[in-house]
XYZ file of C-alpha atoms in Angstrom:
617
model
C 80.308 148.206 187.396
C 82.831 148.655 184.364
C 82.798 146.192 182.098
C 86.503 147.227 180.533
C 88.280 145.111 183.299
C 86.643 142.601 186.121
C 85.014 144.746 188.504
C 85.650 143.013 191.674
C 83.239 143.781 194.877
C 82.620 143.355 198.702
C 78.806 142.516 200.455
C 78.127 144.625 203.505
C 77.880 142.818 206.952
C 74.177 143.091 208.863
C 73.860 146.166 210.828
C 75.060 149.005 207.913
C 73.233 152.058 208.455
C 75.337 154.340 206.090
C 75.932 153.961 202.920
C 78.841 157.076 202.014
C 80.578 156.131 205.362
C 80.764 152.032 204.281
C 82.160 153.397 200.998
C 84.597 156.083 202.543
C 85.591 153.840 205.560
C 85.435 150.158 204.290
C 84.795 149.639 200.776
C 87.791 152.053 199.308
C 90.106 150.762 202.114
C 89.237 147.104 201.195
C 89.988 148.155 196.929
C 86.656 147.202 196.093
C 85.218 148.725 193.284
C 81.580 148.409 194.189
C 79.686 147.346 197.286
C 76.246 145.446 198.011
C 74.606 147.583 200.138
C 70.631 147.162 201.365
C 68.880 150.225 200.667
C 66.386 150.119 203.613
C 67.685 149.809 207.144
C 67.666 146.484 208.166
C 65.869 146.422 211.309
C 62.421 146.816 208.678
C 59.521 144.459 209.919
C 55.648 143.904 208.556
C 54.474 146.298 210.314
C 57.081 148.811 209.247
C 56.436 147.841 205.582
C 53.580 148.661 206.122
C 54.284 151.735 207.526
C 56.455 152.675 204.341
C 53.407 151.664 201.953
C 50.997 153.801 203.682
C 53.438 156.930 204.194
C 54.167 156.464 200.938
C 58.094 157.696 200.824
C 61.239 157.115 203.246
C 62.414 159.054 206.052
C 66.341 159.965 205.595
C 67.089 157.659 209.007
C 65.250 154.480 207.579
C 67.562 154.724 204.950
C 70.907 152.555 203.987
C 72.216 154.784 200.985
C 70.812 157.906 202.078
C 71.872 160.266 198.819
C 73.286 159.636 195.203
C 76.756 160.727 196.699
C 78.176 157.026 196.614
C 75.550 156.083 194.177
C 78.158 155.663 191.465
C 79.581 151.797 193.469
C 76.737 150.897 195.258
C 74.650 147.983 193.779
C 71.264 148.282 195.784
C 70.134 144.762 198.149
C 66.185 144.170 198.929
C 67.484 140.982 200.613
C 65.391 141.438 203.573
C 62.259 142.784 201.862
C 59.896 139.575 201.940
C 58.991 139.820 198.027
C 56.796 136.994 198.270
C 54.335 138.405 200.673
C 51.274 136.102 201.232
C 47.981 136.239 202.271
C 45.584 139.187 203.413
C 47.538 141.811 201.665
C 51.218 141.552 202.346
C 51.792 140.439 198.451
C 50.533 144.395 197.855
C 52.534 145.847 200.654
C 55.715 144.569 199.639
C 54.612 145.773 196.238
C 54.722 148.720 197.045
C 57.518 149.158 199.193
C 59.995 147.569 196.334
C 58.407 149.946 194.193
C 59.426 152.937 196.480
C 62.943 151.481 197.106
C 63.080 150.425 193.522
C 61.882 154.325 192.296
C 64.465 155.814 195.282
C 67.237 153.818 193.263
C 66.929 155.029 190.132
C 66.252 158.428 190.764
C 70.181 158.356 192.634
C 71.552 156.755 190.139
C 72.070 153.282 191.701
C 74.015 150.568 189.166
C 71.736 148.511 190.185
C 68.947 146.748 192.409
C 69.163 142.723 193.654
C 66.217 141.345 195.297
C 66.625 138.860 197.984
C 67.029 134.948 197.519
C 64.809 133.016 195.721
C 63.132 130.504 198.063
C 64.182 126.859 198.076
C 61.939 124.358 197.270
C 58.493 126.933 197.829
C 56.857 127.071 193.969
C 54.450 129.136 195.470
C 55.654 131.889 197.026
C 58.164 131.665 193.459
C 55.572 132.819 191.633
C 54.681 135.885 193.971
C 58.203 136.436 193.954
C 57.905 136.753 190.208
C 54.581 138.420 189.881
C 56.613 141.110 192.019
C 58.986 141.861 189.457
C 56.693 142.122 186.661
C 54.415 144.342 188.710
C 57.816 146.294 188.851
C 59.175 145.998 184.987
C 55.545 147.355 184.127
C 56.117 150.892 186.021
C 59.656 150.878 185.878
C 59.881 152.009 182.262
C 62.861 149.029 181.306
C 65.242 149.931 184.117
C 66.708 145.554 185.059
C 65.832 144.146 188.278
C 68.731 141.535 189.387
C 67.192 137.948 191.045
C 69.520 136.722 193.757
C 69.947 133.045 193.420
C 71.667 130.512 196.036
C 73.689 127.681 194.544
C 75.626 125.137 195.684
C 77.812 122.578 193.897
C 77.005 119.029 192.333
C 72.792 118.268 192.239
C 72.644 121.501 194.032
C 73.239 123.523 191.250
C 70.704 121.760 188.429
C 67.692 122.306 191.323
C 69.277 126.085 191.758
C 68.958 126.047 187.779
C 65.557 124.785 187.782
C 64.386 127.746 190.037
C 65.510 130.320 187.537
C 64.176 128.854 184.794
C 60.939 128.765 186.611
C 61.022 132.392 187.857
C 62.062 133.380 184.219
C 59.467 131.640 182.406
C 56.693 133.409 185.145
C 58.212 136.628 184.202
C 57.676 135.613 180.054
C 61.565 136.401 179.504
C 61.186 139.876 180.025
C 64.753 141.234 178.766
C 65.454 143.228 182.187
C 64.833 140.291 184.470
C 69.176 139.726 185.298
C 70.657 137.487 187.798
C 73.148 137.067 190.355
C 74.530 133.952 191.904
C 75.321 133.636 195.541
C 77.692 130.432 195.426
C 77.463 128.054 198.837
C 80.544 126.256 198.158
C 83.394 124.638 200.106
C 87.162 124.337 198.687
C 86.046 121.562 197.417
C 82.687 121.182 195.678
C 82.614 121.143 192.217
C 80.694 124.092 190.137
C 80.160 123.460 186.483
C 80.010 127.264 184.694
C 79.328 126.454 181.195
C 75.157 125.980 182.321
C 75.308 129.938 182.832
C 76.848 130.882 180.398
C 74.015 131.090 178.475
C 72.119 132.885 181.530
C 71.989 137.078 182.085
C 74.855 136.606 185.158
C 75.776 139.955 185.852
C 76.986 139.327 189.905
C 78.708 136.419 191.425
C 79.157 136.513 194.865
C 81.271 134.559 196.369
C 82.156 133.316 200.156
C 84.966 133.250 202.029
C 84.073 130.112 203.301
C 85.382 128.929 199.698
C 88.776 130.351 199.955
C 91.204 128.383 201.486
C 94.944 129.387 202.786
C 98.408 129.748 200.861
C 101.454 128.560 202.963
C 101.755 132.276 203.393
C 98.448 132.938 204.810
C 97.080 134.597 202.080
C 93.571 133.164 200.668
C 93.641 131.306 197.806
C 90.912 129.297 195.332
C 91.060 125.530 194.596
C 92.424 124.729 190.568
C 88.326 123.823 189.556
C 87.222 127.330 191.692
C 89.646 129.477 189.894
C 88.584 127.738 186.422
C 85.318 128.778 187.144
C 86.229 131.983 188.414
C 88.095 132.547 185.028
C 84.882 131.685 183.387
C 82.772 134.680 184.912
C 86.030 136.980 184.223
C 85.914 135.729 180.235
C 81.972 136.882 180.825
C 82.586 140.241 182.160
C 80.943 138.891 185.036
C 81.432 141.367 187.907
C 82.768 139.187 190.984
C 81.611 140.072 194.967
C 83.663 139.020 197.559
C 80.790 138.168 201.325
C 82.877 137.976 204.345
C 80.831 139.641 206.580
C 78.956 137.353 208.306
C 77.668 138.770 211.527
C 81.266 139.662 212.749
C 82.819 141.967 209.653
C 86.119 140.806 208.703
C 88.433 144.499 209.050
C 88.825 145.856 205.526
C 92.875 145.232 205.457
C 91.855 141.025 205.859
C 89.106 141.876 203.046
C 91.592 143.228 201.123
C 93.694 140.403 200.356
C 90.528 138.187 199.013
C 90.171 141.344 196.468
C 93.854 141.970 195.884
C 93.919 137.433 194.695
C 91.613 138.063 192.248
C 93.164 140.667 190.522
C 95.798 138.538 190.344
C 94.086 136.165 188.713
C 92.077 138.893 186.155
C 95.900 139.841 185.676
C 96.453 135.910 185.183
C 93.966 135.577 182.433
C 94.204 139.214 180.483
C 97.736 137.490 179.934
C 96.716 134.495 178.081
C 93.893 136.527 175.957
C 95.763 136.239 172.290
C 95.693 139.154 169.749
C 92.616 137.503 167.752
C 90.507 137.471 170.799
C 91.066 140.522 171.833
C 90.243 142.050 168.401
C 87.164 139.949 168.171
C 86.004 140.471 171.595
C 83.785 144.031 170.435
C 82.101 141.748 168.561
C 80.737 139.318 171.396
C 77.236 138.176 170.501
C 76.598 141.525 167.829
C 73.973 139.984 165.757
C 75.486 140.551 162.096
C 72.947 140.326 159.249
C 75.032 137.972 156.993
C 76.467 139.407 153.132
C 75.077 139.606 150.073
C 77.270 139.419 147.991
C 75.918 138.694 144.877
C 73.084 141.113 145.299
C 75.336 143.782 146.909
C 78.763 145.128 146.062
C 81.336 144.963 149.255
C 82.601 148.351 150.831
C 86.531 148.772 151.118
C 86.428 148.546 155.058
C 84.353 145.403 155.141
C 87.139 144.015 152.561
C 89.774 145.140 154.620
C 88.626 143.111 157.787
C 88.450 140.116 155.920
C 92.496 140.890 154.222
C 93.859 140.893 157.971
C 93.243 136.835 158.530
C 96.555 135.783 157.901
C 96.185 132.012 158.929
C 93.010 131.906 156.225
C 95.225 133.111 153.479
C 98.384 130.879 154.545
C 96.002 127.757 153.847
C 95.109 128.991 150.631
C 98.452 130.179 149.318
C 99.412 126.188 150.448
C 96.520 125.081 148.835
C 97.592 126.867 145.633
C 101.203 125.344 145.952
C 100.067 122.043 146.485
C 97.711 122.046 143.112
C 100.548 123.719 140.664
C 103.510 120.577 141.965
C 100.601 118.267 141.612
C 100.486 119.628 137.787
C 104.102 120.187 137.635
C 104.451 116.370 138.618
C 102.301 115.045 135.145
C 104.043 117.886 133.265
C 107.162 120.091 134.245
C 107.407 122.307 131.112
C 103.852 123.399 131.630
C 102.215 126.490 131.893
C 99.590 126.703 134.410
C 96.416 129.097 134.358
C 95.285 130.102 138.062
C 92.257 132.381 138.111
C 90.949 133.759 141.272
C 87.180 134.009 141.262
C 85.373 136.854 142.858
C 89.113 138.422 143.792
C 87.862 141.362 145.862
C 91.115 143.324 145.806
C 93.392 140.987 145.384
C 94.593 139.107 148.510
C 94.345 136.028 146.819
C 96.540 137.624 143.782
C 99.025 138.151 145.690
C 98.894 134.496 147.170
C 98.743 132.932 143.794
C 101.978 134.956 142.590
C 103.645 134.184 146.000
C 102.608 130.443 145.573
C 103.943 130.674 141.967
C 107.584 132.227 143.045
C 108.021 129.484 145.888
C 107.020 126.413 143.550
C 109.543 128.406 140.544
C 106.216 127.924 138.296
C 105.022 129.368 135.222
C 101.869 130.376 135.947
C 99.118 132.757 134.185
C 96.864 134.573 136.806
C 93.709 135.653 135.852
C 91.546 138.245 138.030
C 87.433 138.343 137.990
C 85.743 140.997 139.665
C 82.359 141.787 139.684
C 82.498 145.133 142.229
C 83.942 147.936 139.945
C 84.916 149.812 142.997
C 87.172 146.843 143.647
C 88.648 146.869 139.779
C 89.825 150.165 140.582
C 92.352 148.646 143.354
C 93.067 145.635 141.761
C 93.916 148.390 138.561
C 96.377 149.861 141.307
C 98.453 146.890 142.714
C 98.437 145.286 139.114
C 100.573 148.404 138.129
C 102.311 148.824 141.342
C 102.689 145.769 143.130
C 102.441 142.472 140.474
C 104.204 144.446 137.381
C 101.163 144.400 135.046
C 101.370 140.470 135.311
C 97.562 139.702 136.479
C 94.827 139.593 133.564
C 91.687 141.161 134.849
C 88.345 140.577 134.114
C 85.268 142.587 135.161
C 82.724 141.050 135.537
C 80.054 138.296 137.455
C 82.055 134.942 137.185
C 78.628 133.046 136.643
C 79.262 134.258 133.207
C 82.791 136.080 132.853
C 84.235 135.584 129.456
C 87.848 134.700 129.988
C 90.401 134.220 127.724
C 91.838 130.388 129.161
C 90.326 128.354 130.757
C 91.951 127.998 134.415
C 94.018 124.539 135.591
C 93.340 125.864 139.223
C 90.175 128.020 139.903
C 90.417 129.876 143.525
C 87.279 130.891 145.140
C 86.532 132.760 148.766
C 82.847 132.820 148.793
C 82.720 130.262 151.681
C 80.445 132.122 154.415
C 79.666 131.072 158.167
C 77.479 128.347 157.258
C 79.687 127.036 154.205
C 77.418 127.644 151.741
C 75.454 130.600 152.685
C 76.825 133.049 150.379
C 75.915 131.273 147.442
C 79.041 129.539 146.328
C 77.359 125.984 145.229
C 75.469 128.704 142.851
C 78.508 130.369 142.109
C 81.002 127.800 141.314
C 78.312 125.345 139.668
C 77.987 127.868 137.035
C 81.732 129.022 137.203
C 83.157 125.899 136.716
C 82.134 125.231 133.231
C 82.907 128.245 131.491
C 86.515 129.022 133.602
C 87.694 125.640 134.381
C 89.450 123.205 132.190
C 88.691 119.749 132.148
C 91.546 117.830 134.272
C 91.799 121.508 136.681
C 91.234 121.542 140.571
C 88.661 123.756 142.468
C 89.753 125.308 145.260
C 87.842 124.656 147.383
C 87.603 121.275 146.820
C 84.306 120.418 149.528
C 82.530 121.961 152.250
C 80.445 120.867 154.993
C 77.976 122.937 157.101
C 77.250 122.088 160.712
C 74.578 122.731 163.415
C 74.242 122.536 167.231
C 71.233 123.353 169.620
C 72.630 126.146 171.585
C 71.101 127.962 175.054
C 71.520 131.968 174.926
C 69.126 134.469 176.922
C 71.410 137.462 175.488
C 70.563 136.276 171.461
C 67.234 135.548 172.332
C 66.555 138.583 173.834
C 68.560 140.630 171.012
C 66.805 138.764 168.049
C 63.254 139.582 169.623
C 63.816 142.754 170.258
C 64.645 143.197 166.950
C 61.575 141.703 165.749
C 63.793 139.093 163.690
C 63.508 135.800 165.207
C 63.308 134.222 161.818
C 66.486 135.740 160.465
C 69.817 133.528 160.598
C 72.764 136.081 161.761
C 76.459 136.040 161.636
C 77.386 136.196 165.735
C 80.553 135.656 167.624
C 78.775 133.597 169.740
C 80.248 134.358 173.482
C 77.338 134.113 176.655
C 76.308 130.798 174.759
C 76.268 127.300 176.193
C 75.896 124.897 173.220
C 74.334 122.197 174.434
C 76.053 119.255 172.420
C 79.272 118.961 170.039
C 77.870 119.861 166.491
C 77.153 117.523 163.641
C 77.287 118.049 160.115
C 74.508 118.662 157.939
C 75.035 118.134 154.073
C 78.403 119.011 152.266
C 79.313 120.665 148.564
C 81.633 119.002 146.476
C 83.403 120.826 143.466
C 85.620 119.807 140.473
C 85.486 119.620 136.490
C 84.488 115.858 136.999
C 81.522 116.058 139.560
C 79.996 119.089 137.010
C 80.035 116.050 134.457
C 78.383 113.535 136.631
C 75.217 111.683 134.656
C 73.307 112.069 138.363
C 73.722 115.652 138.952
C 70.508 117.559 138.865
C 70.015 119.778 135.739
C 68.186 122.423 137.287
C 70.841 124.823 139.405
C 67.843 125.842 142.063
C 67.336 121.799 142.605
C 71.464 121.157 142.804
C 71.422 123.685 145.496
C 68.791 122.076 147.750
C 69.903 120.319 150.630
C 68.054 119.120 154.302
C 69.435 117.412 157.157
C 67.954 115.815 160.621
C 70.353 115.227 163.625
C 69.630 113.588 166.735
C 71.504 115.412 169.687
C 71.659 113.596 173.690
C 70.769 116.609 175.704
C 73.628 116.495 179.073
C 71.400 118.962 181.513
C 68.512 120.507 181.408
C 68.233 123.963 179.767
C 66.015 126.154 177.282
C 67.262 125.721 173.380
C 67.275 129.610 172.342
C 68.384 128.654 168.434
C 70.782 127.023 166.656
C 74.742 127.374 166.018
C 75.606 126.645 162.684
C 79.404 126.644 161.251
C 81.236 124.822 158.573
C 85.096 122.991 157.282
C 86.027 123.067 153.819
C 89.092 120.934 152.319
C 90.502 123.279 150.128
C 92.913 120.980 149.098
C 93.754 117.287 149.898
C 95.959 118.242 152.954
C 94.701 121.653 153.588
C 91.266 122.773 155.818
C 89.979 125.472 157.137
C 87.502 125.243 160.130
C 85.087 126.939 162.664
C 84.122 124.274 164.128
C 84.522 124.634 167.948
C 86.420 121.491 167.844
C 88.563 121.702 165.115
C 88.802 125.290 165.154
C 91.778 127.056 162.588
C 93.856 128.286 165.071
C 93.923 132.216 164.662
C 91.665 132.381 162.103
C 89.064 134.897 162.477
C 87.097 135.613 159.015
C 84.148 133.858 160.104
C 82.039 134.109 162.888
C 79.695 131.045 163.566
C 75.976 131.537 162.159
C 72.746 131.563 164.812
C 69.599 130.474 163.763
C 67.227 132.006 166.604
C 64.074 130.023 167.912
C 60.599 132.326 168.316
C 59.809 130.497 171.151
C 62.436 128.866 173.906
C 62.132 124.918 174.184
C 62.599 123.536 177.180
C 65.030 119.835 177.516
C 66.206 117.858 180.189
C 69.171 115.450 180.407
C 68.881 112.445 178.704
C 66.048 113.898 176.346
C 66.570 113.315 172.392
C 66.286 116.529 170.324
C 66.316 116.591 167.120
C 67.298 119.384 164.952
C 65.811 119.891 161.258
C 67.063 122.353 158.836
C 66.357 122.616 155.124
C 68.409 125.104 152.414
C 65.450 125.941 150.080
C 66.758 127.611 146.567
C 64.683 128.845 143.694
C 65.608 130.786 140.353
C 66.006 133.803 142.236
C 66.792 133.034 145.944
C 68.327 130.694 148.541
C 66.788 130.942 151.774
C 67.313 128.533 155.086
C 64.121 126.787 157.142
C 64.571 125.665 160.842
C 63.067 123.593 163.476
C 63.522 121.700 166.709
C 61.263 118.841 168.013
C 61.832 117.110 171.610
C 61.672 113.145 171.318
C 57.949 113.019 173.583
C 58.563 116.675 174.026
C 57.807 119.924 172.718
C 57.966 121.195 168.780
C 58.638 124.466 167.416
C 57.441 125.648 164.529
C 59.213 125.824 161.249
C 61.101 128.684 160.856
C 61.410 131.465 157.810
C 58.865 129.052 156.079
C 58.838 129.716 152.039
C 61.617 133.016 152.291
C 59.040 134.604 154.607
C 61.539 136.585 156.546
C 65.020 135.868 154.953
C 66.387 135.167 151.674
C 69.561 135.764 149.803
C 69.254 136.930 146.150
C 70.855 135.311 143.817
C-alpha cells in the first residue's frame, strides 16, 4: 500500500478460492489498488486446523493466494482462523497454523497480514488472542501483525477503544502490533477520529452500508463521514471499501464507491497549502533540538530557517514599530539596531528594509559568533547592503561593540521558547549592547505544555533508547489530549535587567517550574508531552505555535515532545497534572518532566539532574 497518495481498497466476498484471478478479474476492474484477501480457504474447520498443524505446511488447493504473483496488492485476512483457541489444546493449534500462514506470507511477499476481529465483550479469550501474537512477534523476526477491530459510532467506539488498549497493553507495546478498523456505521452515526490518531491505524475498512445515494445514484458519504474520512487520508491511512456481503456486488457497482473517494483524496490534496506540503517529510521525525551555543550552525540548516517568510515579516514590523516609537520622542535621531546572533543576515536585511520604509537613520550593527557565517555576512555586506552593516565577530554574551543598540534583535527563540538558551543569552547581552531607554526584541516569551497520546513517538523514542530526551517533532499521528497551558514566561528590556528583585546569579534567573491541571475528555494512554511557545516581539506583533493561535504559514518551529518511559493510562473526567521544571547551572540548562493522575498513576521524573539531556551553555 503506497503511502505517496491514499491507497484505496476492496474486501473479498466469502467463497474466494483464488487469489491472482480476484485480482485479474475483480480487483483491477473495480480500480482498487489492493485487496483483503484470506489466505486459507475458507471452508477451514478444527479439525482441519488441526490437520494443517500436524502436516505441518499447506497444500496448493487449501490455499486463497496460492503464489507471490499478486502478492504485490494483496493484504493477507486470518479472519476465520479462531486465534483465541481454548481449552485442551486448540490455543497451540491455532498457534501454529497462524504461524504457517503467517511464515507462507512473508516468504511471498504479502504487504501485510490482519487477524480476525477482536471479540466483544470476552477479556478472556482477549488475552489468548494476544498471547497469539506475541507467540508470533517472537519467531517472526519484527515483520507487523495488523489486529482487526470492530467499531461502531457514539459509546460504541470508547468500548471498541478500550479493547485495543487492552490487547496492546497484553502485547507490552510491542512496535509491530498495527491495527485496522472495521467501521459498523450507518449514514448517520457519528465517529470521532481524533482518539486514533494517536493509534498505529494503517487500514480502515469501511461498509457500504454507510454510503448513502446522490440524486444521481452514485454513493456518497454524510458531511461528519467524509470529515472523518479526510482524517485517515491526512494520516496516510489506506482506506478499504466491504461490499461483499454474501452476494458480491459486480466490480463496475464497486467501482463507483472507489472512484468517490478519489474524488475526495483529489478534494483534500487541493486544500493541502505549500507549508504543509513542505513540512509533511517531516511528520513525527524525532529532531534532537540545536545547540547553538555549544555548536556552530551548518549553511543548509540556516537556509531552512531563511525560507519562513511570515516569521521574518513580524520581525521586520516589529523593527518598524520600535524605530517610529523612537522617531516619535525624537525625529532628528539616529538610531542603533544591532541584530544579535545574525546567522547570515536575514534579519540585516529586515532591519535595512524596516529602516528604508520608516525613511530612518539607522546604524546596524552585526554579531556573529559562527565564523563560517562571517564569511557570508562579509559577502552581502559588500554586495547586497553597500558596506553599510558594522560586523562584529564574536559570542554576544560578551561582544565588544562600538554603540550601544536603541533596538537589540534576537532569533534564538526555539520550540519551547526558551530552549536554546536565550534568557542566558540576552540576560547577559543586554547590558553590554543595549542602551538604557532601548527595546528588546523580543520583548516576552511564554512556553506551553499539553499531555499528548502517540503510539508512533513512543515507539520511535524507545527504540531509540531516548525516552528521557525532549525532541523537536512535527507532531502529526498525535491526539493531544487537552488545549495547552502555559508554563512560565521570559521577559526582556534595559529596565527589567535593573530590577532590585532579579536574581544575581544567571543559573538561578534561568530557573523556572510549572504545575498544570488538565480535565482529561476520553480515555487514552499519555505517551509524553507537547510543549510549544508565543513571544510578543513587539507590543502589536506575536509569533506563535500554539495549535490555537498558530502564525499562519509560519514554519521555523516545530512543537517540542517530551516522551514518557512508561505510558499512563486516564479516563474521562480524570485530573492530570503535568509537572515540568527548567533546571540551569553554570554550565548547562537541562528540562525535568512528570505526570501524576489525581487518585491515579505517577510517572517518574524524567532526565532527573541532566541525566540524559542537557544543553551547554
Amino acid at each position: 500500500m503506497a503511502r505517496d497518495r491514499v491507497s484505496i481498497g476492496v474486501v473479498a466476498a466469502p467463497g474466494v478460492s483464488d487469489a491472482d484471478e480476484y485480482v485479474s478479474q475483480y480487483m483491477i476492474q473495480a480500480g482498487a489498488d489492493f485487496a483483503v484477501l484470506p489466505i486459507i480457504a475458507a471452508h477451514t474447520d478444527q479439525q482441519t486446523l488441526q490437520q494443517f498443524a500436524s502436516r505441518g505446511y499447506f497444500a496448493v488447493e487449501e490455499l486463497v493466494v496460492k503464489s507471490a504473483a499478486s502478492a504485490y496488492c494483496i493484504v493477507g485476512s486470518m479472519g476465520h482462523v479462531d486465534w483465541a483457541g481454548g481449552d485442551n489444546g486448540s490455543d497451540s493449534t491455532a498457534e501454529r497454523v497462524v504461524g504457517m500462514a503467517m511464515e507462507y506470507a512473508a516468504h511471498i511477499g504479502l504487504h501485510g497480514v490482519v487477524a480476525p476481529t477482536l471479540n466483544e465483550g470476552d477479556g478472556r479469550k482477549d488475552i489468548e488472542y494476544a498471547r497469539t501474537l506475541m507467540e508470533y512477534f517472537s519467531s517472526a523476526g519484527g515483520a507487523p501483525a495488523i489486529a482487526r477491530l470492530r467499531i461502531g459510532g457514539g459509546s460504541c467506539a470508547e468500548e471498541a477503544w478500550g479493547r485495543w488498549n487492552d490487547l496492546r497493553h497484553a502485547c507490552n507495546h510491542d512496535s509491530r502490533l498495527q491495527l485496522m478498523l472495521e467501521l459498523d456505521l450507518a449514514p448517520n452515526d457519528v465517529l470521532d477520529v481524533s482518539q486514533w490518531r494517536a493509534e498505529p491505524v494503517q487500514i480502515v475498512q469501511l461498509p457500504a452500508s454507510m454510503f448513502t445515494k446522490n440524486k444521481a445514484g452514485y454513493p456518497v458519504l454524510a458531511r461528519m463521514h467524509q470529515e472523518a474520512v479526510a482524517g485517515w487520508m491526512e494520516m496516510g491511512v489506506a482506506l478499504v471499501v466491504d461490499c461483499g456481503g454474501n452476494d458480491a456486488m459486480p466490480a463496475e457497482a464497486v467501482s463507483d464507491y472507489i472512484r468517490y473517494l478519489r474524488h475526495l483524496a483529489a478534494q483534500r490534496e487541493k486544500q493541502r497549502d505549500a507549508a504543509e506540503a513542505a513540512s509533511a517529510d517531516y511528520y513525527d521525525v524525532l529532531q534532537a533540538p540545536l545547540q547553538p551555543l555549544a555548536d556552530h550552525l551548518d549553511s543548509a540548516t540556516y537556509e531552512v530557517f531563511e525560507q519562513d517568510a511570515a516569521k521574518y515579516e513580524a520581525y521586520e514590523d516589529a523593527m518598524c514599530r520600535a524605530m517610529r516609537a523612537a522617531l516619535d520622542r525624537d525625529s532628528s535621531r539616529r538610531l542603533v539596531l544591532t541584530v544579535a546572533g545574525a546567522g547570515r543576515g536575514p534579519l540585516v536585511a529586515r532591519a535595512l528594509q524596516a529602516a528604508r520604509r520608516c525613511d530612518a537613520d539607522v546604524s546596524v550593527y552585526a554579531v556573529e559568533k559562527n565564523p563560517s557565517a562571517m564569511v557570508e555576512l562579509q559577502r552581502k555586506n559588500a554586495e547586497l547592503w553597500g558596506g553599510r552593516v558594522k560586523l562584529v565577530h564574536g559570542d554576544m554574551r560578551n561582544a565588544a561593540v562600538a554603540e550601544r543598540a536603541d533596538i537589540l534583535v534576537s532569533e534564538l527563540l526555539g520550540s519551547l521558547g526558551d530552549n536554546e538558551l536565550s534568557p542566558e543569552c540576552l540576560d547577559a547581552a543586554i547590558p553590554l549592547l543595549l542602551a538604557s531607554d532601548g527595546v528588546c526584541i523580543p520583548r516576552k516569551y511564554t512556553a506551553y505544555a499539553a499531555p499528548m497520546s502517540s503510539t508512533v513517538l513512543f515507539n520511535r523514542a524507545r527504540s531509540a533508547k531516548t525516552s528521557e530526551t525532549p525532541f523537536v517533532v512535527n507532531i502529526h499521528a498525535a491526539n493531544v489530549l487537552a488545549d495547552a497551558q502555559p508554563l512560565w514566561s521570559f521577559e526582556h528590556s534595559a529596565t527589567i535587567q535593573k530590577q532590585p528583585d532579579r536574581p544575581a546569579s544567571p543559573a538561578e534567573n534561568g530557573r523556572r517550574s510549572a504545575c498544570r491541571v488538565f480535565d482529561i475528555r476520553a480515555p487514552s494512554l499519555v505517551h509524553g508531552l507537547a510543549g510549544y511557545f508565543d513571544a510578543e516581539l513587539y507590543p502589536g506583533v506575536d509569533l506563535s505555535i500554539c495549535p490555537t493561535t498558530h502564525t499562519p504559514a509560519m514554519h521555523s518551529w516545530f512543537p517540542m515532545y517530551f516522551p514518557l518511559t512508561r505510558p499512563i493510562s486516564v479516563r474521562a473526567g480524570d485530573s492530570l497534572a503535568v509537572h515540568l521544571w527548567r533546571r540551569s547551572s553554570n554550565s548547562k540548562v537541562w528540562y525535568e518532566w512528570a505526570v501524576s493522575v489525581k487518585g491515579g498513576d505517577v510517572s517518574s521524573i524524567h532526565n532527573f539532574g541532566a541525566r540524559e539531556y542537557w544543553i551547554d551553555k
